Amino acid sequence: MIGIQLVFLLTGTLLVFIGIAFISYSRNMVKSIMSFQVVLFGANLSIFASGLGGSERLMSDTFILFSILVGASVEAVGLALIVVIHHKFGTLNPEEIRRLRH
Amino acid sequence: MLNDLVAILLSATLLLTVVAALLARKVSVSLILLFYASLLLGVIFTVYDDVLIGLVTMITFAGAVSVLILTVVLMTGQSEMGAATRRSQLLAVAAGAAVVAVAAYSLFSAAPGGAPQAAGDISLQLFGFLWAFRSWDLLILVTVFAASMVSVTSLLSGESE
């Protein structure tokens, strides 16, 4: 069980780092939201792995449910902001938006 | 040993799918690959005895959030859904078949708790736990969800004026 726990913890950590890297690298705001979703996947997998094989299973399940719902809400607000920004500036490139604002 | 192999196989497929989704040039391809990744995450939870969390993950991310992102992609004209080349069609079919094969193998192999009959107990325990001791969590969740819906509505209604 420790082996499985370690594999999922490593995968979750990698997913979080990959997501953060792509959030800062991406030049498209829709891709940034997708990267945020990957960070959420990693966080959920890490919480799940921390609850594997122990008596804290229900606690980890509760936190995963919490994380899923908060993440989905944040993504919905982010996507609404993207629609508003696209209508206002006509682009989804953060650098162009910054340039157009000035 | 087999359980470790299944875990490594699922983790490697999830990582590869996610990296391919983020590296893809077309947003529509990224969206399809992210949909596969959401399904894989749900399969991981389901295989390791968390059927309820697996279902919630699939419903929320592979269902609702994917459709939400697709709507935004189509509204903002980012889809670039031009005629796909034969190579990209084959690649998409191969990726989908690989994900389905890994998921099916994991679900039907001898992974711990792979048998769905444990689902009822886990769900009942979880709901009992939530309602008996952690009802504040649910209150916070409902508040966060309602706040996000209000902000989305105000953002989009301000846009239409």
Short mmCIF file of C-alpha atoms in Angstrom, two decimals:
data_model
loop_
_atom_site.label_atom_id
_atom_site.label_comp_id
_atom_site.label_asym_id
_atom_site.label_seq_id
_atom_site.Cartn_x
_atom_site.Cartn_y
_atom_site.Cartn_z
CA MET A 1 0.00 0.00 0.00
CA ILE A 2 2.93 2.31 0.73
CA GLY A 3 4.11 1.84 -2.86
CA ILE A 4 0.76 2.87 -4.31
CA GLN A 5 0.57 5.81 -1.91
CA LEU A 6 4.02 6.97 -2.97
CA VAL A 7 3.21 6.62 -6.69
CA PHE A 8 0.04 8.72 -6.35
CA LEU A 9 1.72 11.31 -4.13
CA LEU A 10 4.52 11.71 -6.70
CA THR A 11 2.03 11.93 -9.57
CA GLY A 12 -0.06 14.51 -7.71
CA THR A 13 2.99 16.63 -6.92
CA LEU A 14 4.15 16.43 -10.55
CA LEU A 15 0.69 17.45 -11.77
CA VAL A 16 0.67 20.48 -9.44
CA PHE A 17 4.10 21.62 -10.66
CA ILE A 18 3.23 21.01 -14.34
CA GLY A 19 0.02 23.01 -13.92
CA ILE A 20 1.74 25.94 -12.21
CA ALA A 21 4.47 25.96 -14.88
CA PHE A 22 1.91 26.09 -17.70
CA ILE A 23 -0.15 28.79 -15.94
CA SER A 24 2.90 31.07 -16.02
CA TYR A 25 4.00 29.94 -19.51
CA SER A 26 0.64 30.08 -21.30
CA ARG A 27 -0.25 32.99 -23.60
CA ASN A 28 -3.91 32.00 -23.84
CA MET A 29 -6.25 32.52 -20.90
CA VAL A 30 -8.37 29.46 -21.73
CA LYS A 31 -5.17 27.38 -21.55
CA SER A 32 -4.45 28.99 -18.16
CA ILE A 33 -7.83 27.82 -16.88
CA MET A 34 -7.03 24.32 -18.19
CA SER A 35 -3.68 24.46 -16.36
CA PHE A 36 -5.53 25.47 -13.19
CA GLN A 37 -7.68 22.38 -13.65
CA VAL A 38 -4.51 20.27 -13.83
CA VAL A 39 -3.34 21.83 -10.52
CA LEU A 40 -6.69 20.81 -9.05
CA PHE A 41 -6.24 17.25 -10.34
CA GLY A 42 -2.84 17.09 -8.65
CA ALA A 43 -4.14 18.46 -5.37
CA ASN A 44 -7.06 16.01 -5.36
CA LEU A 45 -4.77 13.07 -6.16
CA SER A 46 -2.36 14.08 -3.38
CA ILE A 47 -5.16 14.37 -0.82
CA PHE A 48 -6.50 11.00 -1.99
CA ALA A 49 -3.05 9.40 -1.64
CA SER A 50 -2.60 10.81 1.84
CA GLY A 51 -5.78 9.05 2.94
CA LEU A 52 -4.92 5.67 1.39
CA GLY A 53 -4.39 2.79 3.79
CA GLY A 54 -5.09 4.74 6.94
CA SER A 55 -8.01 5.57 9.17
CA GLU A 56 -8.21 9.13 7.75
CA ARG A 57 -10.01 7.96 4.62
CA LEU A 58 -13.27 9.78 5.33
CA MET A 59 -11.44 12.97 6.19
CA SER A 60 -9.55 12.87 2.87
CA ASP A 61 -12.81 12.15 1.01
CA THR A 62 -14.41 15.19 2.64
CA PHE A 63 -11.50 17.40 1.66
CA ILE A 64 -11.58 16.09 -1.93
CA LEU A 65 -15.29 16.90 -2.19
CA PHE A 66 -14.58 20.37 -0.80
CA SER A 67 -11.71 20.86 -3.25
CA ILE A 68 -13.76 19.68 -6.25
CA LEU A 69 -16.65 22.04 -5.55
CA VAL A 70 -14.48 25.06 -4.73
CA GLY A 71 -12.34 24.37 -7.83
CA ALA A 72 -15.38 24.08 -10.10
CA SER A 73 -16.77 27.35 -8.71
CA VAL A 74 -13.47 29.16 -9.26
CA GLU A 75 -13.26 27.80 -12.82
CA ALA A 76 -16.80 29.00 -13.56
CA VAL A 77 -15.94 32.53 -12.38
CA GLY A 78 -12.67 32.44 -14.35
CA LEU A 79 -14.45 31.40 -17.55
CA ALA A 80 -17.04 34.17 -17.10
CA LEU A 81 -14.20 36.66 -16.67
CA ILE A 82 -12.60 35.33 -19.88
CA VAL A 83 -15.84 35.94 -21.82
CA VAL A 84 -16.06 39.50 -20.45
CA ILE A 85 -12.38 40.20 -21.22
CA HIS A 86 -12.73 38.83 -24.76
CA HIS A 87 -15.78 41.03 -25.43
CA LYS A 88 -13.93 44.08 -24.10
CA PHE A 89 -10.45 43.65 -25.64
CA GLY A 90 -11.00 41.15 -28.46
CA THR A 91 -8.05 38.99 -27.43
CA LEU A 92 -7.13 36.44 -24.77
CA ASN A 93 -3.39 37.09 -24.74
CA PRO A 94 -2.47 38.62 -21.34
CA GLU A 95 0.39 40.70 -22.80
CA GLU A 96 -1.84 42.20 -25.49
CA ILE A 97 -4.53 42.93 -22.91
CA ARG A 98 -1.96 44.72 -20.74
CA ARG A 99 -0.80 46.71 -23.79
CA LEU A 100 -4.36 47.64 -24.83
CA ARG A 101 -5.20 48.83 -21.31
CA HIS A 102 -2.55 51.59 -21.46
CA MET B 1 2.90 -6.36 -7.36
CA LEU B 2 0.00 -6.20 -9.82
CA ASN B 3 -1.54 -3.37 -7.80
CA ASP B 4 1.69 -1.37 -8.01
CA LEU B 5 1.79 -2.00 -11.76
CA VAL B 6 -1.80 -0.79 -12.19
CA ALA B 7 -1.05 2.35 -10.13
CA ILE B 8 2.08 3.11 -12.17
CA LEU B 9 0.22 2.48 -15.46
CA LEU B 10 -2.65 4.76 -14.50
CA SER B 11 -0.34 7.49 -13.19
CA ALA B 12 1.87 7.41 -16.29
CA THR B 13 -1.17 7.59 -18.61
CA LEU B 14 -2.61 10.49 -16.59
CA LEU B 15 0.68 12.41 -16.70
CA LEU B 16 1.13 11.80 -20.45
CA THR B 17 -2.45 12.85 -21.22
CA VAL B 18 -2.13 16.04 -19.16
CA VAL B 19 1.22 17.03 -20.71
CA ALA B 20 -0.14 16.35 -24.22
CA ALA B 21 -3.24 18.44 -23.40
CA LEU B 22 -1.19 21.41 -22.23
CA LEU B 23 1.31 21.18 -25.09
CA ALA B 24 -1.30 20.89 -27.87
CA ARG B 25 -1.48 23.97 -30.09
CA LYS B 26 -5.23 23.82 -30.74
CA VAL B 27 -7.44 24.60 -27.76
CA SER B 28 -10.04 22.09 -28.99
CA VAL B 29 -7.45 19.27 -28.90
CA SER B 30 -6.41 20.36 -25.39
CA LEU B 31 -10.02 20.24 -24.30
CA ILE B 32 -10.53 16.70 -25.62
CA LEU B 33 -7.34 15.46 -23.95
CA LEU B 34 -8.28 17.16 -20.67
CA PHE B 35 -11.62 15.37 -20.87
CA TYR B 36 -9.72 12.07 -21.13
CA ALA B 37 -7.56 13.10 -18.13
CA SER B 38 -10.67 13.84 -16.04
CA LEU B 39 -12.04 10.41 -16.90
CA LEU B 40 -8.72 8.79 -15.93
CA LEU B 41 -8.67 10.57 -12.57
CA GLY B 42 -12.20 9.32 -11.94
CA VAL B 43 -11.08 5.80 -12.85
CA ILE B 44 -8.15 6.05 -10.39
CA PHE B 45 -10.50 7.02 -7.56
CA THR B 46 -12.97 4.30 -8.55
CA VAL B 47 -10.34 1.55 -8.78
CA TYR B 48 -8.97 2.39 -5.34
CA ASP B 49 -12.29 2.08 -3.53
CA ASP B 50 -13.55 5.65 -3.72
CA VAL B 51 -16.50 5.18 -6.07
CA LEU B 52 -18.37 8.25 -4.85
CA ILE B 53 -15.41 10.61 -5.30
CA GLY B 54 -14.70 9.03 -8.70
CA LEU B 55 -18.25 9.65 -9.85
CA VAL B 56 -18.26 13.22 -8.53
CA THR B 57 -14.96 13.87 -10.33
CA MET B 58 -16.28 12.49 -13.61
CA ILE B 59 -19.59 14.35 -13.35
CA THR B 60 -17.99 17.66 -12.36
CA PHE B 61 -14.82 17.79 -14.46
CA ALA B 62 -15.49 15.47 -17.42
CA GLY B 63 -19.10 16.64 -17.58
CA ALA B 64 -19.89 20.12 -16.35
CA VAL B 65 -16.52 21.88 -16.52
CA SER B 66 -15.66 20.41 -19.96
CA VAL B 67 -18.97 21.65 -21.38
CA LEU B 68 -18.39 25.05 -19.75
CA ILE B 69 -14.92 25.35 -21.30
CA LEU B 70 -16.27 24.16 -24.68
CA THR B 71 -18.95 26.87 -24.57
CA VAL B 72 -16.35 29.55 -23.79
CA VAL B 73 -14.04 28.23 -26.53
CA LEU B 74 -16.85 28.41 -29.08
CA MET B 75 -18.03 31.85 -27.86
CA THR B 76 -14.56 33.38 -28.07
CA GLY B 77 -13.74 31.83 -31.45
CA GLN B 78 -10.72 29.89 -30.18
CA SER B 79 -11.90 26.55 -31.51
CA GLU B 80 -10.04 26.48 -34.86
CA MET B 81 -12.09 23.44 -35.78
CA GLY B 82 -10.77 23.21 -39.32
CA ALA B 83 -10.83 19.98 -41.29
CA ALA B 84 -8.64 17.54 -39.41
CA THR B 85 -5.88 15.79 -41.26
CA ARG B 86 -5.91 12.01 -41.54
CA ARG B 87 -2.92 11.82 -39.19
CA SER B 88 -4.55 13.87 -36.43
CA GLN B 89 -7.78 11.86 -36.76
CA LEU B 90 -5.82 8.63 -36.31
CA LEU B 91 -3.91 10.15 -33.37
CA ALA B 92 -7.15 11.19 -31.63
CA VAL B 93 -8.70 7.75 -32.14
CA ALA B 94 -5.52 6.05 -30.86
CA ALA B 95 -5.36 8.28 -27.77
CA GLY B 96 -9.03 7.63 -26.97
CA ALA B 97 -8.61 3.89 -27.47
CA ALA B 98 -5.50 3.85 -25.23
CA VAL B 99 -7.30 5.70 -22.42
CA VAL B 100 -10.33 3.41 -22.69
CA ALA B 101 -8.08 0.32 -22.71
CA VAL B 102 -6.14 1.44 -19.63
CA ALA B 103 -9.36 2.33 -17.81
CA ALA B 104 -11.01 -0.98 -18.69
CA TYR B 105 -7.92 -2.98 -17.70
CA SER B 106 -7.68 -1.14 -14.38
CA LEU B 107 -11.36 -1.53 -13.59
CA PHE B 108 -11.45 -5.25 -14.34
CA SER B 109 -8.04 -6.21 -12.93
CA ALA B 110 -7.41 -7.33 -9.37
CA ALA B 111 -6.80 -3.88 -7.96
CA PRO B 112 -7.71 -3.40 -4.29
CA GLY B 113 -11.36 -2.65 -3.88
CA GLY B 114 -12.00 -2.92 -7.58
CA ALA B 115 -15.22 -4.72 -6.85
CA PRO B 116 -18.04 -2.18 -6.99
CA GLN B 117 -20.03 -3.92 -4.23
CA ALA B 118 -18.00 -1.95 -1.66
CA ALA B 119 -19.41 1.28 -3.07
CA GLY B 120 -22.59 1.31 -1.01
CA ASP B 121 -20.76 0.98 2.30
CA ILE B 122 -18.25 3.71 1.47
CA SER B 123 -20.95 6.11 0.26
CA LEU B 124 -23.13 5.50 3.30
CA GLN B 125 -20.17 5.96 5.63
CA LEU B 126 -19.14 9.16 3.87
CA PHE B 127 -22.60 10.66 3.90
CA GLY B 128 -23.11 9.62 7.51
CA PHE B 129 -19.84 11.26 8.44
CA LEU B 130 -20.68 14.42 6.51
CA TRP B 131 -24.13 14.84 7.96
CA ALA B 132 -23.22 13.83 11.51
CA PHE B 133 -20.00 15.72 12.11
CA ARG B 134 -19.04 17.93 9.17
CA SER B 135 -22.23 19.76 8.25
CA TRP B 136 -20.31 23.05 8.44
CA ASP B 137 -18.36 21.87 5.39
CA LEU B 138 -21.56 21.53 3.44
CA LEU B 139 -22.71 24.99 4.56
CA ILE B 140 -19.40 26.51 3.41
CA LEU B 141 -19.62 24.60 0.11
CA VAL B 142 -23.13 25.82 -0.58
CA THR B 143 -22.08 29.39 0.28
CA VAL B 144 -19.04 29.25 -2.02
CA PHE B 145 -21.08 27.74 -4.84
CA ALA B 146 -23.86 30.32 -4.45
CA ALA B 147 -21.32 33.17 -4.35
CA SER B 148 -19.68 31.92 -7.55
CA MET B 149 -23.04 31.63 -9.31
CA VAL B 150 -23.99 35.18 -8.24
CA SER B 151 -20.65 36.55 -9.49
CA VAL B 152 -20.93 34.70 -12.82
CA THR B 153 -24.48 36.00 -13.28
CA SER B 154 -23.47 39.58 -12.47
CA LEU B 155 -20.43 39.39 -14.77
CA LEU B 156 -22.43 38.08 -17.71
CA SER B 157 -25.47 40.33 -17.15
CA GLY B 158 -23.19 43.39 -16.99
CA GLU B 159 -21.70 42.29 -20.31
CA SER B 160 -25.06 42.09 -22.10
CA GLU B 161 -26.02 45.71 -21.26
#
